[in-house]
């Protein structure tokens, strides 16, 4: 057994538990901060201070294993502003970034947001965003699960996760239709004329099996 | 970090790597596969199943876990619920994963008002966890017909051909829709959608977004959902019962507000049930890859309302679930790793199955090794076999794992296991519910005005789902269900009742069944067993 400080209360728990398991083990009925239990969804963010340490760390409660002397709380939601838009109404959402997220330009690269549990260099992509290197941002935020920890640290109340999402979506929308998909969609227009395939619903079981195995 | 006691085992994996490269186990003949599956695959373990005694599928073989939920009274006192609706809407969507969000978007696009209610935070779902990718026949050498054939064969011809046909025909259009809302599927240097092969496919057909496919689709769809005032959201509000009209058609649901700890009722012209799978029922004690809310609620709700089910005895056990460290037990190692040629290695340093066999066969072979004393034991007594990832760095290039599988690499670096140098200990994990509520091509169940989409629905994947077809299915049938449900706007829902529950209970009584369960389960009973 080890002793930790959990949600502001000193308590003994078995060794080897994650923060979420420690909460369950000590009778906390947590559901709100729980999603995938696999370190994938970002629902379970926590802030913790390790024994003897000076600096508070941040992480995912389903992945951080508690240790003797750790002081930990859940931080499952942090209020951050998200712009309201319907991308279908925008000719080029990339050009509208300054209007949607004016606060972005207040970012002075203090790097406080670099606490991403997915190891994304948040300050780096914010800089890219300010400098209009949008495709770079889109690439860098692919692992972002919108946990919002970065926003919780920003002294300017910017929400990097939403800026990243906006750019990721906008960049994708600006790309032309992939040629292979375009071709397939054109073929689909006359697809119903495929006489063999149209017979699928009425084939006997044996006929269906032969038909399918013909592709092997 | 691996514990001291596993070090000799780790060294054996390193020491045998060279000689293992020379001996690839031969693929099994059909007859050998059948023997292996019958003896070791959990779906064939007769003692884990029983025949259902009640309802539309009476007499069908189902898992004990489902039977226990279906053959019981709910701890909820339905007779005392106030059925006065607090909210009235056109389409009520239950479940905020990929299927539910897609249904909501398409219902709204047809002019319906929508309420989307979900158990946890919007998007906390199996969809967000999908790593590997989604199937769609877009490559030049591929075709929807080929996709159809591969899917039917993978499912052992138990899939419903009409549903499979609908799925493959809709696939290219669904991809176009996802691109249009802003999903960034990986492309090749020509701007074509990049496609990959996977086990059981006769053409490259997997579309992906790095190794975080589901997450990146879900993020964008969640964002898209915010655009309309006609879609209302109720998070942390699981459905605990459907309501029916005097004629037995579905016309709403009873939800439970987790914050306020009270029930409330929603009246709707049509309901789309999209609450996902059942991994958290932990069949036969298996670990699971599924999210916290995957407790099979759709099955319980729809069955009591009279819906017919399909294939409730068929599950997918993904062969490579993590067995160490303890807090990651059940977490998935994507199939893409196995497709590239990693070795599965037992405690004697030997390969024991051709790693490119289908999921069911590989899972059965791992279980065989572990049950016959060839498994590797962890300090806490769990047993698994090694998945030799470092070999990929030798077979391809140094740095491959970090480049192709950044999420996986990071996940293990956090626990100080460097997968470029260390193998992972794995064992099959309960992954996917192959069956579910029976639907037609519009997504409607056998209960009027009750639509079902996604993993909750059954009939598409037969006895075995091919990699990437689940993600496709949720968007295809989410869309179809949303559109069809919106088509019921002119329909008068009538009075809300729980008559179906009362009838179900009197049938249970007449069968002298008296067990009580929390059904639907809503949240898994969590037992910390590490002391
Ligand atoms: C780790 C993992 C990896 C996977 N990888 C792939 C892959 O690479 N390719 C692929 O094709 N498939 C993959 N799958 C399968 C696929 O992701 C799922 O089958 C699919 O996403 C299910 O979508 P869904 O919308 O039906 O359900 P979900 O996405 O699970 O959503 C269901 C939602 O309903 C909510 N809910 C549950 N009960 C209730 C209730 N009573 N009331 C209200 N809401 C409720 C849940 O909280 C959840 O939000 C993977 C699955 C897992 C777990
Ligand atoms: S619960 Fe999803 S990341 Fe922890």
PDB file of N, CA and C and ligand atoms in Angstrom, chain B residues 94-100 117-120 124-127 129-133 237-239 274-277 289-291 293 297 332 431-432 453-456 465 467-472 474 522, ligand 1:
ATOM      1  N   UNK B  94     -29.943   8.069 -29.925  1.00  0.00           N
ATOM      2  CA  UNK B  94     -29.320   7.602 -28.686  1.00  0.00           C
ATOM      3  C   UNK B  94     -27.917   7.107 -28.999  1.00  0.00           C
ATOM      4  N   UNK B  95     -26.905   7.730 -28.405  1.00  0.00           N
ATOM      5  CA  UNK B  95     -25.525   7.297 -28.626  1.00  0.00           C
ATOM      6  C   UNK B  95     -24.744   8.315 -29.421  1.00  0.00           C
ATOM      7  N   UNK B  96     -23.638   8.776 -28.843  1.00  0.00           N
ATOM      8  CA  UNK B  96     -22.835   9.812 -29.495  1.00  0.00           C
ATOM      9  C   UNK B  96     -21.523   9.292 -30.034  1.00  0.00           C
ATOM     10  N   UNK B  97     -21.543   8.161 -30.713  1.00  0.00           N
ATOM     11  CA  UNK B  97     -20.369   7.698 -31.458  1.00  0.00           C
ATOM     12  C   UNK B  97     -20.555   8.065 -32.921  1.00  0.00           C
ATOM     13  N   UNK B  98     -19.814   7.400 -33.802  1.00  0.00           N
ATOM     14  CA  UNK B  98     -19.877   7.721 -35.222  1.00  0.00           C
ATOM     15  C   UNK B  98     -21.251   7.505 -35.822  1.00  0.00           C
ATOM     16  N   UNK B  99     -21.914   6.421 -35.462  1.00  0.00           N
ATOM     17  CA  UNK B  99     -23.224   6.125 -36.043  1.00  0.00           C
ATOM     18  C   UNK B  99     -24.245   7.170 -35.604  1.00  0.00           C
ATOM     19  N   UNK B 100     -24.260   7.500 -34.327  1.00  0.00           N
ATOM     20  CA  UNK B 100     -25.242   8.436 -33.795  1.00  0.00           C
ATOM     21  C   UNK B 100     -25.069   9.836 -34.370  1.00  0.00           C
ATOM     22  N   UNK B 117     -28.840  12.147 -27.456  1.00  0.00           N
ATOM     23  CA  UNK B 117     -28.521  11.886 -26.046  1.00  0.00           C
ATOM     24  C   UNK B 117     -27.445  10.826 -25.973  1.00  0.00           C
ATOM     25  N   UNK B 118     -26.456  11.044 -25.122  1.00  0.00           N
ATOM     26  CA  UNK B 118     -25.391  10.053 -25.026  1.00  0.00           C
ATOM     27  C   UNK B 118     -24.936   9.854 -23.583  1.00  0.00           C
ATOM     28  N   UNK B 119     -24.325   8.706 -23.345  1.00  0.00           N
ATOM     29  CA  UNK B 119     -24.046   8.277 -21.982  1.00  0.00           C
ATOM     30  C   UNK B 119     -22.954   9.103 -21.305  1.00  0.00           C
ATOM     31  N   UNK B 120     -21.896   9.389 -22.069  1.00  0.00           N
ATOM     32  CA  UNK B 120     -20.766  10.104 -21.502  1.00  0.00           C
ATOM     33  C   UNK B 120     -20.635  11.438 -22.231  1.00  0.00           C
ATOM     34  N   UNK B 124     -17.121  10.179 -26.736  1.00  0.00           N
ATOM     35  CA  UNK B 124     -16.490   9.104 -25.958  1.00  0.00           C
ATOM     36  C   UNK B 124     -17.136   7.792 -26.381  1.00  0.00           C
ATOM     37  N   UNK B 125     -16.403   7.021 -27.157  1.00  0.00           N
ATOM     38  CA  UNK B 125     -17.041   5.940 -27.884  1.00  0.00           C
ATOM     39  C   UNK B 125     -15.978   5.002 -28.435  1.00  0.00           C
ATOM     40  N   UNK B 126     -16.413   3.896 -28.995  1.00  0.00           N
ATOM     41  CA  UNK B 126     -15.449   3.029 -29.684  1.00  0.00           C
ATOM     42  C   UNK B 126     -14.953   3.686 -30.969  1.00  0.00           C
ATOM     43  N   UNK B 127     -15.786   4.558 -31.552  1.00  0.00           N
ATOM     44  CA  UNK B 127     -15.392   5.174 -32.818  1.00  0.00           C
ATOM     45  C   UNK B 127     -14.072   5.928 -32.678  1.00  0.00           C
ATOM     46  N   UNK B 129     -11.716   5.368 -30.878  1.00  0.00           N
ATOM     47  CA  UNK B 129     -10.583   4.482 -30.615  1.00  0.00           C
ATOM     48  C   UNK B 129     -10.104   3.734 -31.851  1.00  0.00           C
ATOM     49  N   UNK B 130     -10.883   3.793 -32.930  1.00  0.00           N
ATOM     50  CA  UNK B 130     -10.521   3.017 -34.119  1.00  0.00           C
ATOM     51  C   UNK B 130      -9.203   3.522 -34.677  1.00  0.00           C
ATOM     52  N   UNK B 131      -8.263   2.649 -34.796  1.00  0.00           N
ATOM     53  CA  UNK B 131      -6.922   3.057 -35.167  1.00  0.00           C
ATOM     54  C   UNK B 131      -6.674   2.818 -36.639  1.00  0.00           C
ATOM     55  N   UNK B 132      -6.808   1.556 -37.042  1.00  0.00           N
ATOM     56  CA  UNK B 132      -6.320   1.075 -38.321  1.00  0.00           C
ATOM     57  C   UNK B 132      -6.897   1.759 -39.538  1.00  0.00           C
ATOM     58  N   UNK B 133      -8.215   1.858 -39.634  1.00  0.00           N
ATOM     59  CA  UNK B 133      -8.764   2.506 -40.811  1.00  0.00           C
ATOM     60  C   UNK B 133     -10.144   2.010 -41.198  1.00  0.00           C
ATOM     61  N   UNK B 237     -26.309  11.456 -20.306  1.00  0.00           N
ATOM     62  CA  UNK B 237     -27.726  11.106 -20.173  1.00  0.00           C
ATOM     63  C   UNK B 237     -28.036   9.797 -20.889  1.00  0.00           C
ATOM     64  N   UNK B 238     -27.623   8.661 -20.325  1.00  0.00           N
ATOM     65  CA  UNK B 238     -27.883   7.387 -20.989  1.00  0.00           C
ATOM     66  C   UNK B 238     -29.367   7.040 -21.041  1.00  0.00           C
ATOM     67  N   UNK B 239     -29.746   6.327 -22.089  1.00  0.00           N
ATOM     68  CA  UNK B 239     -31.112   5.816 -22.195  1.00  0.00           C
ATOM     69  C   UNK B 239     -31.221   4.562 -21.341  1.00  0.00           C
ATOM     70  N   UNK B 274     -28.130   3.993 -31.375  1.00  0.00           N
ATOM     71  CA  UNK B 274     -26.752   3.870 -31.892  1.00  0.00           C
ATOM     72  C   UNK B 274     -25.789   3.835 -30.713  1.00  0.00           C
ATOM     73  N   UNK B 275     -26.078   2.947 -29.768  1.00  0.00           N
ATOM     74  CA  UNK B 275     -25.324   2.947 -28.511  1.00  0.00           C
ATOM     75  C   UNK B 275     -24.134   2.002 -28.513  1.00  0.00           C
ATOM     76  N   UNK B 276     -23.800   1.440 -29.667  1.00  0.00           N
ATOM     77  CA  UNK B 276     -22.538   0.713 -29.777  1.00  0.00           C
ATOM     78  C   UNK B 276     -22.555  -0.696 -29.206  1.00  0.00           C
ATOM     79  N   UNK B 277     -21.362  -1.214 -28.924  1.00  0.00           N
ATOM     80  CA  UNK B 277     -21.169  -2.619 -28.613  1.00  0.00           C
ATOM     81  C   UNK B 277     -21.177  -2.972 -27.136  1.00  0.00           C
ATOM     82  N   UNK B 289     -11.066  -4.286 -25.415  1.00  0.00           N
ATOM     83  CA  UNK B 289     -10.489  -3.085 -26.013  1.00  0.00           C
ATOM     84  C   UNK B 289     -11.493  -1.938 -25.986  1.00  0.00           C
ATOM     85  N   UNK B 290     -12.711  -2.199 -25.544  1.00  0.00           N
ATOM     86  CA  UNK B 290     -13.798  -1.230 -25.723  1.00  0.00           C
ATOM     87  C   UNK B 290     -13.799  -0.120 -24.681  1.00  0.00           C
ATOM     88  N   UNK B 291     -14.495   0.959 -25.006  1.00  0.00           N
ATOM     89  CA  UNK B 291     -14.593   2.093 -24.083  1.00  0.00           C
ATOM     90  C   UNK B 291     -15.488   1.750 -22.898  1.00  0.00           C
ATOM     91  N   UNK B 293     -18.239   2.853 -21.794  1.00  0.00           N
ATOM     92  CA  UNK B 293     -19.698   2.821 -21.916  1.00  0.00           C
ATOM     93  C   UNK B 293     -20.236   1.694 -22.788  1.00  0.00           C
ATOM     94  N   UNK B 297     -26.166  -1.890 -24.099  1.00  0.00           N
ATOM     95  CA  UNK B 297     -27.494  -1.386 -23.720  1.00  0.00           C
ATOM     96  C   UNK B 297     -28.522  -1.500 -24.848  1.00  0.00           C
ATOM     97  N   UNK B 332      -5.736  -2.310 -27.281  1.00  0.00           N
ATOM     98  CA  UNK B 332      -5.465  -2.935 -28.561  1.00  0.00           C
ATOM     99  C   UNK B 332      -4.112  -2.584 -29.161  1.00  0.00           C
ATOM    100  N   UNK B 431     -13.408  -7.580 -28.571  1.00  0.00           N
ATOM    101  CA  UNK B 431     -13.223  -6.408 -29.399  1.00  0.00           C
ATOM    102  C   UNK B 431     -14.498  -5.907 -30.064  1.00  0.00           C
ATOM    103  N   UNK B 432     -15.328  -6.802 -30.549  1.00  0.00           N
ATOM    104  CA  UNK B 432     -16.424  -6.350 -31.397  1.00  0.00           C
ATOM    105  C   UNK B 432     -17.598  -7.319 -31.305  1.00  0.00           C
ATOM    106  N   UNK B 453     -28.358   1.690 -35.743  1.00  0.00           N
ATOM    107  CA  UNK B 453     -27.192   1.823 -36.619  1.00  0.00           C
ATOM    108  C   UNK B 453     -25.910   1.600 -35.836  1.00  0.00           C
ATOM    109  N   UNK B 454     -24.890   1.148 -36.558  1.00  0.00           N
ATOM    110  CA  UNK B 454     -23.566   0.973 -35.961  1.00  0.00           C
ATOM    111  C   UNK B 454     -23.390  -0.400 -35.337  1.00  0.00           C
ATOM    112  N   UNK B 455     -22.506  -0.445 -34.352  1.00  0.00           N
ATOM    113  CA  UNK B 455     -22.176  -1.737 -33.748  1.00  0.00           C
ATOM    114  C   UNK B 455     -23.395  -2.368 -33.068  1.00  0.00           C
ATOM    115  N   UNK B 456     -24.368  -1.550 -32.682  1.00  0.00           N
ATOM    116  CA  UNK B 456     -25.580  -2.068 -32.053  1.00  0.00           C
ATOM    117  C   UNK B 456     -26.407  -2.903 -33.028  1.00  0.00           C
ATOM    118  N   UNK B 465     -16.129  -9.995 -38.593  1.00  0.00           N
ATOM    119  CA  UNK B 465     -16.048  -8.718 -39.282  1.00  0.00           C
ATOM    120  C   UNK B 465     -14.638  -8.491 -39.804  1.00  0.00           C
ATOM    121  N   UNK B 467     -11.470  -6.252 -40.941  1.00  0.00           N
ATOM    122  CA  UNK B 467     -10.908  -4.982 -40.481  1.00  0.00           C
ATOM    123  C   UNK B 467     -11.386  -3.833 -41.369  1.00  0.00           C
ATOM    124  N   UNK B 468     -11.806  -2.740 -40.734  1.00  0.00           N
ATOM    125  CA  UNK B 468     -12.172  -1.545 -41.493  1.00  0.00           C
ATOM    126  C   UNK B 468     -13.626  -1.477 -41.923  1.00  0.00           C
ATOM    127  N   UNK B 469     -14.352  -2.588 -41.803  1.00  0.00           N
ATOM    128  CA  UNK B 469     -15.756  -2.555 -42.205  1.00  0.00           C
ATOM    129  C   UNK B 469     -16.672  -1.988 -41.122  1.00  0.00           C
ATOM    130  N   UNK B 470     -16.192  -1.936 -39.880  1.00  0.00           N
ATOM    131  CA  UNK B 470     -17.046  -1.377 -38.827  1.00  0.00           C
ATOM    132  C   UNK B 470     -17.166   0.130 -39.005  1.00  0.00           C
ATOM    133  N   UNK B 471     -16.046   0.786 -39.235  1.00  0.00           N
ATOM    134  CA  UNK B 471     -16.103   2.236 -39.437  1.00  0.00           C
ATOM    135  C   UNK B 471     -16.966   2.582 -40.640  1.00  0.00           C
ATOM    136  N   UNK B 472     -16.853   1.801 -41.690  1.00  0.00           N
ATOM    137  CA  UNK B 472     -17.671   2.074 -42.874  1.00  0.00           C
ATOM    138  C   UNK B 472     -19.150   1.895 -42.546  1.00  0.00           C
ATOM    139  N   UNK B 474     -20.810   2.144 -39.795  1.00  0.00           N
ATOM    140  CA  UNK B 474     -21.487   3.128 -38.939  1.00  0.00           C
ATOM    141  C   UNK B 474     -21.875   4.390 -39.716  1.00  0.00           C
ATOM    142  N   UNK B 522     -25.345   0.042 -18.219  1.00  0.00           N
ATOM    143  CA  UNK B 522     -24.865   1.440 -18.242  1.00  0.00           C
ATOM    144  C   UNK B 522     -23.376   1.583 -17.931  1.00  0.00           C
TER     145      UNK B 522
HETATM  146  C1  LIG C   1      -9.768  -0.033 -29.829  1.00  0.00           C
HETATM  147  C2  LIG C   1     -10.655  -0.195 -31.035  1.00  0.00           C
HETATM  148  C3  LIG C   1     -10.101  -0.124 -32.319  1.00  0.00           C
HETATM  149  C4  LIG C   1     -10.908  -0.276 -33.446  1.00  0.00           C
HETATM  150  N1  LIG C   1     -10.345  -0.156 -34.686  1.00  0.00           N
HETATM  151  C5  LIG C   1     -11.142  -0.226 -35.781  1.00  0.00           C
HETATM  152  C6  LIG C   1     -10.611  -0.003 -37.090  1.00  0.00           C
HETATM  153  O1  LIG C   1      -9.416   0.260 -37.260  1.00  0.00           O
HETATM  154  N2  LIG C   1     -11.446  -0.096 -38.159  1.00  0.00           N
HETATM  155  C7  LIG C   1     -12.787  -0.346 -38.006  1.00  0.00           C
HETATM  156  O2  LIG C   1     -13.497  -0.386 -39.004  1.00  0.00           O
HETATM  157  N3  LIG C   1     -13.299  -0.562 -36.789  1.00  0.00           N
HETATM  158  C8  LIG C   1     -12.527  -0.497 -35.673  1.00  0.00           C
HETATM  159  N4  LIG C   1     -13.083  -0.693 -34.434  1.00  0.00           N
HETATM  160  C9  LIG C   1     -14.525  -0.899 -34.333  1.00  0.00           C
HETATM  161  C10 LIG C   1     -15.284   0.398 -34.517  1.00  0.00           C
HETATM  162  O3  LIG C   1     -14.530   1.464 -33.982  1.00  0.00           O
HETATM  163  C11 LIG C   1     -16.626   0.380 -33.801  1.00  0.00           C
HETATM  164  O4  LIG C   1     -17.299  -0.795 -34.086  1.00  0.00           O
HETATM  165  C12 LIG C   1     -17.500   1.521 -34.254  1.00  0.00           C
HETATM  166  O5  LIG C   1     -16.796   2.729 -34.135  1.00  0.00           O
HETATM  167  C13 LIG C   1     -18.783   1.595 -33.459  1.00  0.00           C
HETATM  168  O6  LIG C   1     -19.432   2.816 -33.709  1.00  0.00           O
HETATM  169  P1  LIG C   1     -20.844   3.122 -33.053  1.00  0.00           P
HETATM  170  O7  LIG C   1     -21.171   4.522 -33.371  1.00  0.00           O
HETATM  171  O8  LIG C   1     -21.797   2.076 -33.421  1.00  0.00           O
HETATM  172  O9  LIG C   1     -20.584   2.938 -31.492  1.00  0.00           O
HETATM  173  P2  LIG C   1     -19.658   3.800 -30.538  1.00  0.00           P
HETATM  174  O10 LIG C   1     -18.684   4.564 -31.309  1.00  0.00           O
HETATM  175  O11 LIG C   1     -19.155   2.924 -29.470  1.00  0.00           O
HETATM  176  O12 LIG C   1     -20.672   4.854 -29.919  1.00  0.00           O
HETATM  177  C14 LIG C   1     -21.710   4.470 -29.068  1.00  0.00           C
HETATM  178  C15 LIG C   1     -22.053   5.629 -28.184  1.00  0.00           C
HETATM  179  O13 LIG C   1     -23.245   5.359 -27.458  1.00  0.00           O
HETATM  180  C16 LIG C   1     -23.077   5.718 -26.110  1.00  0.00           C
HETATM  181  N5  LIG C   1     -23.989   4.906 -25.310  1.00  0.00           N
HETATM  182  C17 LIG C   1     -23.817   3.643 -24.867  1.00  0.00           C
HETATM  183  N6  LIG C   1     -24.893   3.259 -24.164  1.00  0.00           N
HETATM  184  C18 LIG C   1     -25.765   4.294 -24.181  1.00  0.00           C
HETATM  185  C19 LIG C   1     -27.056   4.485 -23.629  1.00  0.00           C
HETATM  186  N7  LIG C   1     -27.676   3.554 -22.893  1.00  0.00           N
HETATM  187  N8  LIG C   1     -27.682   5.669 -23.856  1.00  0.00           N
HETATM  188  C20 LIG C   1     -27.062   6.651 -24.583  1.00  0.00           C
HETATM  189  N9  LIG C   1     -25.840   6.510 -25.106  1.00  0.00           N
HETATM  190  C21 LIG C   1     -25.204   5.343 -24.920  1.00  0.00           C
HETATM  191  C22 LIG C   1     -21.625   5.458 -25.839  1.00  0.00           C
HETATM  192  O14 LIG C   1     -21.194   6.174 -24.714  1.00  0.00           O
HETATM  193  C23 LIG C   1     -21.004   5.917 -27.137  1.00  0.00           C
HETATM  194  O15 LIG C   1     -20.776   7.289 -27.122  1.00  0.00           O
HETATM  195  C24 LIG C   1     -12.280  -0.546 -33.292  1.00  0.00           C
HETATM  196  C25 LIG C   1     -12.840  -0.624 -32.019  1.00  0.00           C
HETATM  197  C26 LIG C   1     -12.050  -0.455 -30.888  1.00  0.00           C
HETATM  198  C27 LIG C   1     -12.670  -0.551 -29.541  1.00  0.00           C
END
